[in-house]
Amino acid sequence: MGKKKIILASASPRRSELMKMAGYEFEVRVSHKEETYTGTAPEEIVKELSLLKAEDVADQTEMKDTVIIGADTIVSYEGNILGKPESKEDAFRMIQSFQGQKHQVYTGVAILSFDANGAKTVINEAVKTDVYVNPMTDEEIWAYIERDNVMDKAGAYGIQSGFAVHIAKIDGDYFNVVGLPVSFLYEALKGRI
């Protein structure tokens, strides 16, 4: 059996770093399709969006001996989805809402595996991690926002950045919070590449 080509359907530098850390050789192809969804629960939304990205890249690719991985991450607090902030004030509002509390990070992973004949197998799952944030003062929140690039991060923070000092604990996969549940991906790709 020949080794399958792996394509990461994501522009996220963090996901690329995690794929490299896990030992995968891959290329990046970014989906340019508008991100629309019909689901209302965070786990439904990330599954839809990760599949949309993977399918869009598959439409632009020769689909033989190839694995395409799409991913999408959402931060949720009390059922509200916290996307990427639109301004520093928006980032402050997000962080202030969940400081001292528990929130959830969901990453959807879609794996499209094409065999030598182009037959497709689909895995589409959502992985959840609970994140507990210590109480923060307004000054601590503003200091973090001014120090870190929060505008490209769901929930306005990166667990792998300076925000780490405010994390009390997590229940679940740390790398899921960074943007890709590496352990889930490894197990799902076993025997497929």
mmCIF file of C-alpha atoms in Angstrom:
data_model
loop_
_atom_site.group_PDB
_atom_site.id
_atom_site.type_symbol
_atom_site.label_atom_id
_atom_site.label_comp_id
_atom_site.label_asym_id
_atom_site.label_seq_id
_atom_site.Cartn_x
_atom_site.Cartn_y
_atom_site.Cartn_z
ATOM 1 C CA MET A 1 0.000 0.000 0.000
ATOM 2 C CA GLY A 2 1.249 3.456 -0.894
ATOM 3 C CA LYS A 3 1.318 6.220 1.635
ATOM 4 C CA LYS A 4 -1.562 8.636 1.285
ATOM 5 C CA LYS A 5 -1.027 12.323 0.781
ATOM 6 C CA ILE A 6 -2.315 14.399 3.723
ATOM 7 C CA ILE A 7 -3.877 17.810 3.180
ATOM 8 C CA LEU A 8 -4.731 20.154 6.036
ATOM 9 C CA ALA A 9 -7.696 22.314 5.017
ATOM 10 C CA SER A 10 -6.873 25.135 7.424
ATOM 11 C CA ALA A 11 -4.977 28.424 7.374
ATOM 12 C CA SER A 12 -4.325 28.213 11.135
ATOM 13 C CA PRO A 13 -0.602 28.323 11.937
ATOM 14 C CA ARG A 14 -1.387 26.669 15.275
ATOM 15 C CA ARG A 15 -2.981 23.653 13.545
ATOM 16 C CA SER A 16 0.020 23.360 11.218
ATOM 17 C CA GLU A 17 2.367 23.431 14.216
ATOM 18 C CA LEU A 18 0.362 20.688 15.940
ATOM 19 C CA MET A 19 0.339 18.524 12.794
ATOM 20 C CA LYS A 20 4.141 18.873 12.542
ATOM 21 C CA MET A 21 4.506 18.140 16.267
ATOM 22 C CA ALA A 22 2.521 14.924 15.743
ATOM 23 C CA GLY A 23 4.949 13.903 12.979
ATOM 24 C CA TYR A 24 2.716 14.279 9.934
ATOM 25 C CA GLU A 25 3.978 15.355 6.540
ATOM 26 C CA PHE A 26 1.244 17.367 4.878
ATOM 27 C CA GLU A 27 0.407 20.289 2.684
ATOM 28 C CA VAL A 28 -1.943 23.136 3.454
ATOM 29 C CA ARG A 29 -4.823 24.067 1.188
ATOM 30 C CA VAL A 30 -7.261 26.638 2.465
ATOM 31 C CA SER A 31 -10.991 26.579 1.875
ATOM 32 C CA HIS A 32 -12.361 29.869 0.594
ATOM 33 C CA LYS A 33 -15.999 28.854 0.877
ATOM 34 C CA GLU A 34 -18.221 31.069 3.006
ATOM 35 C CA GLU A 35 -18.622 29.543 6.455
ATOM 36 C CA THR A 36 -22.343 28.981 6.894
ATOM 37 C CA TYR A 37 -24.064 26.484 9.156
ATOM 38 C CA THR A 38 -27.518 25.331 10.202
ATOM 39 C CA GLY A 39 -26.701 23.785 13.592
ATOM 40 C CA THR A 40 -27.390 25.622 16.833
ATOM 41 C CA ALA A 41 -25.325 23.643 19.371
ATOM 42 C CA PRO A 42 -21.553 24.311 19.377
ATOM 43 C CA GLU A 43 -20.690 20.660 18.671
ATOM 44 C CA GLU A 44 -23.030 20.639 15.646
ATOM 45 C CA ILE A 45 -21.594 23.898 14.309
ATOM 46 C CA VAL A 46 -17.933 22.830 14.508
ATOM 47 C CA LYS A 47 -18.743 19.511 12.835
ATOM 48 C CA GLU A 48 -20.563 21.313 10.018
ATOM 49 C CA LEU A 49 -17.813 23.887 9.493
ATOM 50 C CA SER A 50 -14.948 21.381 9.624
ATOM 51 C CA LEU A 51 -16.736 19.202 7.051
ATOM 52 C CA LEU A 52 -17.507 22.220 4.864
ATOM 53 C CA LYS A 53 -13.801 23.155 4.792
ATOM 54 C CA ALA A 54 -12.660 19.607 4.041
ATOM 55 C CA GLU A 55 -15.285 19.089 1.310
ATOM 56 C CA ASP A 56 -14.419 22.424 -0.330
ATOM 57 C CA VAL A 57 -10.737 21.484 -0.509
ATOM 58 C CA ALA A 58 -11.692 17.990 -1.759
ATOM 59 C CA ASP A 59 -13.571 19.617 -4.640
ATOM 60 C CA GLN A 60 -10.258 21.211 -5.722
ATOM 61 C CA THR A 61 -8.135 18.076 -5.319
ATOM 62 C CA GLU A 62 -7.569 14.798 -7.125
ATOM 63 C CA MET A 63 -9.340 12.481 -4.741
ATOM 64 C CA LYS A 64 -7.187 9.358 -4.806
ATOM 65 C CA ASP A 65 -4.861 8.135 -2.061
ATOM 66 C CA THR A 66 -5.495 11.356 -0.171
ATOM 67 C CA VAL A 67 -6.614 12.295 3.340
ATOM 68 C CA ILE A 68 -8.095 15.751 3.845
ATOM 69 C CA ILE A 69 -8.421 17.162 7.364
ATOM 70 C CA GLY A 70 -10.729 20.051 8.135
ATOM 71 C CA ALA A 71 -11.060 21.617 11.575
ATOM 72 C CA ASP A 72 -12.991 24.394 13.277
ATOM 73 C CA THR A 73 -12.870 25.620 16.879
ATOM 74 C CA ILE A 74 -15.547 27.411 18.883
ATOM 75 C CA VAL A 75 -15.480 28.774 22.420
ATOM 76 C CA SER A 76 -18.804 28.564 24.261
ATOM 77 C CA TYR A 77 -19.866 30.064 27.568
ATOM 78 C CA GLU A 78 -23.326 29.366 29.005
ATOM 79 C CA GLY A 79 -24.534 28.345 25.560
ATOM 80 C CA ASN A 80 -23.275 31.536 23.892
ATOM 81 C CA ILE A 81 -20.738 31.149 21.111
ATOM 82 C CA LEU A 82 -17.717 33.402 21.460
ATOM 83 C CA GLY A 83 -16.082 33.837 18.074
ATOM 84 C CA LYS A 84 -13.135 36.007 17.144
ATOM 85 C CA PRO A 85 -13.480 39.456 18.689
ATOM 86 C CA GLU A 86 -14.379 42.392 16.468
ATOM 87 C CA SER A 87 -12.488 44.910 18.629
ATOM 88 C CA LYS A 88 -10.409 45.119 21.799
ATOM 89 C CA GLU A 89 -13.573 46.135 23.642
ATOM 90 C CA ASP A 90 -15.305 43.017 22.320
ATOM 91 C CA ALA A 91 -12.339 40.924 23.469
ATOM 92 C CA PHE A 92 -12.595 42.493 26.929
ATOM 93 C CA ARG A 93 -16.330 41.713 27.082
ATOM 94 C CA MET A 94 -15.697 38.061 26.156
ATOM 95 C CA ILE A 95 -12.918 37.463 28.669
ATOM 96 C CA GLN A 96 -14.766 39.352 31.395
ATOM 97 C CA SER A 97 -17.819 37.132 30.852
ATOM 98 C CA PHE A 98 -16.019 33.862 31.617
ATOM 99 C CA GLN A 99 -13.278 34.971 34.035
ATOM 100 C CA GLY A 100 -13.691 33.068 37.291
ATOM 101 C CA GLN A 101 -15.895 30.547 35.494
ATOM 102 C CA LYS A 102 -15.819 27.387 33.381
ATOM 103 C CA HIS A 103 -16.352 27.511 29.625
ATOM 104 C CA GLN A 104 -16.123 24.981 26.806
ATOM 105 C CA VAL A 105 -13.928 24.735 23.747
ATOM 106 C CA TYR A 106 -15.201 22.555 20.907
ATOM 107 C CA THR A 107 -13.114 21.545 17.916
ATOM 108 C CA GLY A 108 -14.750 19.810 15.012
ATOM 109 C CA VAL A 109 -12.549 17.506 12.974
ATOM 110 C CA ALA A 110 -13.558 16.207 9.550
ATOM 111 C CA ILE A 111 -11.385 13.553 7.948
ATOM 112 C CA LEU A 112 -12.067 12.620 4.339
ATOM 113 C CA SER A 113 -10.067 9.544 3.372
ATOM 114 C CA PHE A 114 -9.948 8.611 -0.308
ATOM 115 C CA ASP A 115 -8.604 5.222 -1.412
ATOM 116 C CA ALA A 116 -6.762 4.419 -4.661
ATOM 117 C CA ASN A 117 -10.091 4.285 -6.525
ATOM 118 C CA GLY A 118 -11.381 7.552 -5.112
ATOM 119 C CA ALA A 119 -13.862 5.910 -2.713
ATOM 120 C CA LYS A 120 -14.407 8.144 0.301
ATOM 121 C CA THR A 121 -14.664 7.415 4.015
ATOM 122 C CA VAL A 122 -15.788 10.254 6.293
ATOM 123 C CA ILE A 123 -15.079 10.780 9.988
ATOM 124 C CA ASN A 124 -16.690 13.881 11.472
ATOM 125 C CA GLU A 125 -16.532 14.425 15.226
ATOM 126 C CA ALA A 126 -16.493 17.205 17.807
ATOM 127 C CA VAL A 127 -14.125 17.118 20.765
ATOM 128 C CA LYS A 128 -14.946 19.135 23.903
ATOM 129 C CA THR A 129 -12.631 20.495 26.594
ATOM 130 C CA ASP A 130 -13.787 22.321 29.717
ATOM 131 C CA VAL A 131 -11.575 25.285 30.596
ATOM 132 C CA TYR A 132 -11.600 26.849 34.077
ATOM 133 C CA VAL A 133 -10.403 30.452 34.282
ATOM 134 C CA ASN A 134 -9.258 32.088 37.505
ATOM 135 C CA PRO A 135 -10.958 35.324 38.563
ATOM 136 C CA MET A 136 -9.350 38.274 36.761
ATOM 137 C CA THR A 137 -9.409 41.983 37.441
ATOM 138 C CA ASP A 138 -10.275 44.429 34.662
ATOM 139 C CA GLU A 139 -6.615 45.503 34.710
ATOM 140 C CA GLU A 140 -5.435 41.914 34.159
ATOM 141 C CA ILE A 141 -7.830 41.493 31.243
ATOM 142 C CA TRP A 142 -6.702 44.728 29.567
ATOM 143 C CA ALA A 143 -3.031 43.881 30.179
ATOM 144 C CA TYR A 144 -3.508 40.542 28.431
ATOM 145 C CA ILE A 145 -5.385 42.090 25.482
ATOM 146 C CA GLU A 146 -2.682 44.734 25.015
ATOM 147 C CA ARG A 147 0.129 42.168 25.275
ATOM 148 C CA ASP A 148 -1.231 39.417 23.011
ATOM 149 C CA ASN A 149 -2.752 39.245 19.550
ATOM 150 C CA VAL A 150 -6.299 38.305 20.527
ATOM 151 C CA MET A 151 -8.114 39.339 17.356
ATOM 152 C CA ASP A 152 -7.571 36.041 15.508
ATOM 153 C CA LYS A 153 -8.568 33.796 18.422
ATOM 154 C CA ALA A 154 -11.987 32.406 19.257
ATOM 155 C CA GLY A 155 -12.956 33.579 22.725
ATOM 156 C CA ALA A 156 -10.250 36.283 22.528
ATOM 157 C CA TYR A 157 -7.478 34.191 24.093
ATOM 158 C CA GLY A 158 -4.837 31.607 23.345
ATOM 159 C CA ILE A 159 -4.211 29.005 26.036
ATOM 160 C CA GLN A 160 -0.655 28.583 24.726
ATOM 161 C CA SER A 161 0.080 32.294 25.180
ATOM 162 C CA GLY A 162 0.246 34.678 28.114
ATOM 163 C CA PHE A 163 -3.322 33.746 29.015
ATOM 164 C CA ALA A 164 -1.951 30.485 30.450
ATOM 165 C CA VAL A 165 -1.337 32.182 33.804
ATOM 166 C CA HIS A 166 -5.104 32.652 34.186
ATOM 167 C CA ILE A 167 -6.064 29.011 33.503
ATOM 168 C CA ALA A 168 -6.924 27.177 36.723
ATOM 169 C CA LYS A 169 -7.338 23.777 35.058
ATOM 170 C CA ILE A 170 -8.780 21.993 32.068
ATOM 171 C CA ASP A 171 -10.815 18.813 31.711
ATOM 172 C CA GLY A 172 -10.022 17.263 28.358
ATOM 173 C CA ASP A 173 -7.437 17.592 25.604
ATOM 174 C CA TYR A 174 -5.169 20.643 25.972
ATOM 175 C CA PHE A 175 -4.379 20.632 22.254
ATOM 176 C CA ASN A 176 -8.098 20.763 21.486
ATOM 177 C CA VAL A 177 -8.094 24.227 23.072
ATOM 178 C CA VAL A 178 -5.113 25.229 20.925
ATOM 179 C CA GLY A 179 -7.135 24.206 17.853
ATOM 180 C CA LEU A 180 -6.621 20.531 17.021
ATOM 181 C CA PRO A 181 -7.261 17.471 19.234
ATOM 182 C CA VAL A 182 -4.041 15.681 18.327
ATOM 183 C CA SER A 183 -4.773 12.432 20.192
ATOM 184 C CA PHE A 184 -8.195 12.077 18.551
ATOM 185 C CA LEU A 185 -6.672 12.816 15.144
ATOM 186 C CA TYR A 186 -3.869 10.276 15.625
ATOM 187 C CA GLU A 187 -6.305 7.524 16.607
ATOM 188 C CA ALA A 188 -8.660 8.389 13.742
ATOM 189 C CA LEU A 189 -5.836 8.332 11.175
ATOM 190 C CA LYS A 190 -4.425 4.977 12.302
ATOM 191 C CA GLY A 191 -4.617 2.587 9.379
ATOM 192 C CA ARG A 192 -5.878 5.298 7.001
ATOM 193 C CA ILE A 193 -2.561 6.774 5.860
#
